PDB file of C-alpha atoms in Angstrom:
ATOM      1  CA  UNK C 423      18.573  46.509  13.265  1.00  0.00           C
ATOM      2  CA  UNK C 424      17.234  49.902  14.843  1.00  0.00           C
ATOM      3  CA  UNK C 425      18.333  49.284  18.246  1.00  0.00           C
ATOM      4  CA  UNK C 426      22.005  48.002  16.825  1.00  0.00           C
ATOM      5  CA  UNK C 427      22.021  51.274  15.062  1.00  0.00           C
ATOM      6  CA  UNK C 428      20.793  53.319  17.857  1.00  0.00           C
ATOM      7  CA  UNK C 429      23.929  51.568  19.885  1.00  0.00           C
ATOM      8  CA  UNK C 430      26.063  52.408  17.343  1.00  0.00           C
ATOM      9  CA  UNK C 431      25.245  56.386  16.661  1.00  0.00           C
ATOM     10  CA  UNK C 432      25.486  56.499  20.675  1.00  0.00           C
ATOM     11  CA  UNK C 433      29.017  54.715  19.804  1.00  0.00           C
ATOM     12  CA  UNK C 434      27.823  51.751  22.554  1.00  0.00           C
ATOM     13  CA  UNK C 435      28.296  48.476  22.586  1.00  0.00           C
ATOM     14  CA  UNK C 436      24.986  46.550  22.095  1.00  0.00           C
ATOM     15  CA  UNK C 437      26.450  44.187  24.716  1.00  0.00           C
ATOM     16  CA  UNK C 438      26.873  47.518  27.317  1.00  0.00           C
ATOM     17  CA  UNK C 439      23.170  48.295  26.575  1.00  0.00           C
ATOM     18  CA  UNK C 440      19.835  47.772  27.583  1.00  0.00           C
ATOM     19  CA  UNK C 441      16.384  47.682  25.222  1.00  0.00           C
ATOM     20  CA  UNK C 442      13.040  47.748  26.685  1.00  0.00           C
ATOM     21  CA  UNK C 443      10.190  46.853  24.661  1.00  0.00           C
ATOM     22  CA  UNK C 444       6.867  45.629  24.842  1.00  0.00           C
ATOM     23  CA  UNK C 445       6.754  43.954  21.556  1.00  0.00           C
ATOM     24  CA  UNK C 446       7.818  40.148  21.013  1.00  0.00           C
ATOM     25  CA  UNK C 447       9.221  41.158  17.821  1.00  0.00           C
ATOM     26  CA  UNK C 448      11.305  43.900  19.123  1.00  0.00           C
ATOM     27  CA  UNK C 449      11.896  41.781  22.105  1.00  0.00           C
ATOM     28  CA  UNK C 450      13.489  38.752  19.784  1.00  0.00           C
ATOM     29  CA  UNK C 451      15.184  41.966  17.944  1.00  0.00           C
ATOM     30  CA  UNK C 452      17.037  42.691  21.502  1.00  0.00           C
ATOM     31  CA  UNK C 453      18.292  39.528  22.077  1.00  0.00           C
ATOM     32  CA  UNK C 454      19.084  38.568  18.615  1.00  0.00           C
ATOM     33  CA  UNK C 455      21.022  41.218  18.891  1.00  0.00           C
ATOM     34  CA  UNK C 456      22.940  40.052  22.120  1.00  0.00           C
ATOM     35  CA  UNK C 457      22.170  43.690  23.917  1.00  0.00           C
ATOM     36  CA  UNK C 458      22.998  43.109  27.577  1.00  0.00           C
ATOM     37  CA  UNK C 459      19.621  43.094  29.011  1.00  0.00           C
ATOM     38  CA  UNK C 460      16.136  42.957  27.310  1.00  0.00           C
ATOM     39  CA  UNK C 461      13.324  44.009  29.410  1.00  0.00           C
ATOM     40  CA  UNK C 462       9.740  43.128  28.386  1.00  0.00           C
ATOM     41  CA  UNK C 463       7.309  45.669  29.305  1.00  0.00           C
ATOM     42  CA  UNK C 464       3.813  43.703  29.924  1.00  0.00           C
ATOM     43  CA  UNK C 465       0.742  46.463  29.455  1.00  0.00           C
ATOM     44  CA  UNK C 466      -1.121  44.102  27.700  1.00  0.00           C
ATOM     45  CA  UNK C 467      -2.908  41.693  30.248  1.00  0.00           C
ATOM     46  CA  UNK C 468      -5.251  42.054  32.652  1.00  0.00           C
ATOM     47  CA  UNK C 469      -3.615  42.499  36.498  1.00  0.00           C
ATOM     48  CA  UNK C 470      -3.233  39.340  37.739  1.00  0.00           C
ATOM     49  CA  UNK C 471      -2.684  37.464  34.072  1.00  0.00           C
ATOM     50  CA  UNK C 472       0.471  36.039  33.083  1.00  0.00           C
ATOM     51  CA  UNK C 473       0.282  35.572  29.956  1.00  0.00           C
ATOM     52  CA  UNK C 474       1.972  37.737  27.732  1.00  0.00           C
ATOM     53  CA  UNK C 475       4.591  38.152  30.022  1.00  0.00           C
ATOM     54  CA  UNK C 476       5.326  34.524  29.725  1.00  0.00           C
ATOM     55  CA  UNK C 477       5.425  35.396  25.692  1.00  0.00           C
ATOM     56  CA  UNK C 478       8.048  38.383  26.556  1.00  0.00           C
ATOM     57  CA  UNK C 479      10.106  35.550  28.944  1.00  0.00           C
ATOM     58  CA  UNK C 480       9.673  32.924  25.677  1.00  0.00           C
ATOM     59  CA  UNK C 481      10.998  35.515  23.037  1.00  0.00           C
ATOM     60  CA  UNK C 482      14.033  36.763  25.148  1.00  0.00           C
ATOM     61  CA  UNK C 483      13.017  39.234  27.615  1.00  0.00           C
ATOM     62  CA  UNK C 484      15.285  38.499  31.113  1.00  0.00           C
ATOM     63  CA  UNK C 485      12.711  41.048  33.096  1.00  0.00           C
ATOM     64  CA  UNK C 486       9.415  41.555  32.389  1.00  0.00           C
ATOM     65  CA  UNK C 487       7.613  44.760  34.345  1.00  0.00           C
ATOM     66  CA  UNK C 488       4.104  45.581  34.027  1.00  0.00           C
ATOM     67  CA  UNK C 489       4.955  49.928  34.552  1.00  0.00           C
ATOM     68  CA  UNK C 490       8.513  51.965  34.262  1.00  0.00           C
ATOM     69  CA  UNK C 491       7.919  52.426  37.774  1.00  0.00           C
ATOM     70  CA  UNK C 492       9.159  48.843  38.318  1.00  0.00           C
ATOM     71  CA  UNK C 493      12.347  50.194  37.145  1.00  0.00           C
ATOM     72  CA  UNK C 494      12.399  53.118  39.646  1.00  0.00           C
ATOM     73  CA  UNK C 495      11.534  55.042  36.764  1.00  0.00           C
ATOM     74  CA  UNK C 496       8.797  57.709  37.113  1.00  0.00           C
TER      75      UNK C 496
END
């Protein structure tokens, strides 16, 4: 419901928009809430396990990155 909200104050479409999260929860929450992409941020695991990014992929996540700077992000 917060990131449907958030879309809405911005006036967006959750379908235009993009939620990144590193939560299952608020990963379901994304695509529950049919947002156009859901990226799964994976800080969790040790480098080299795949684990919890596999739980990201399972709950909805269609990208999973281990830092922002994946995402050309800095």
């Amino acid at each position: 419901d917060s990131f449907l909200e958030g879309a809405r104050v911005l006036g967006a479409e959750a379908g235009r928009c993009v939620v990144l999260e590193d939560a299952l929860a608020g990963v379901a929450a994304g695509r529950a809430g049919k947002f156009a992409l859901v990226i799964g941020l994976d800080h969790h695991d040790a480098p080299g396990s795949h684990e919890y990014a596999e739980e990201l992929h399972t709950h909805g996540a269609d990208v999973v990155v281990r830092s922002l700077e994946e995402l050309g992000a800095s």
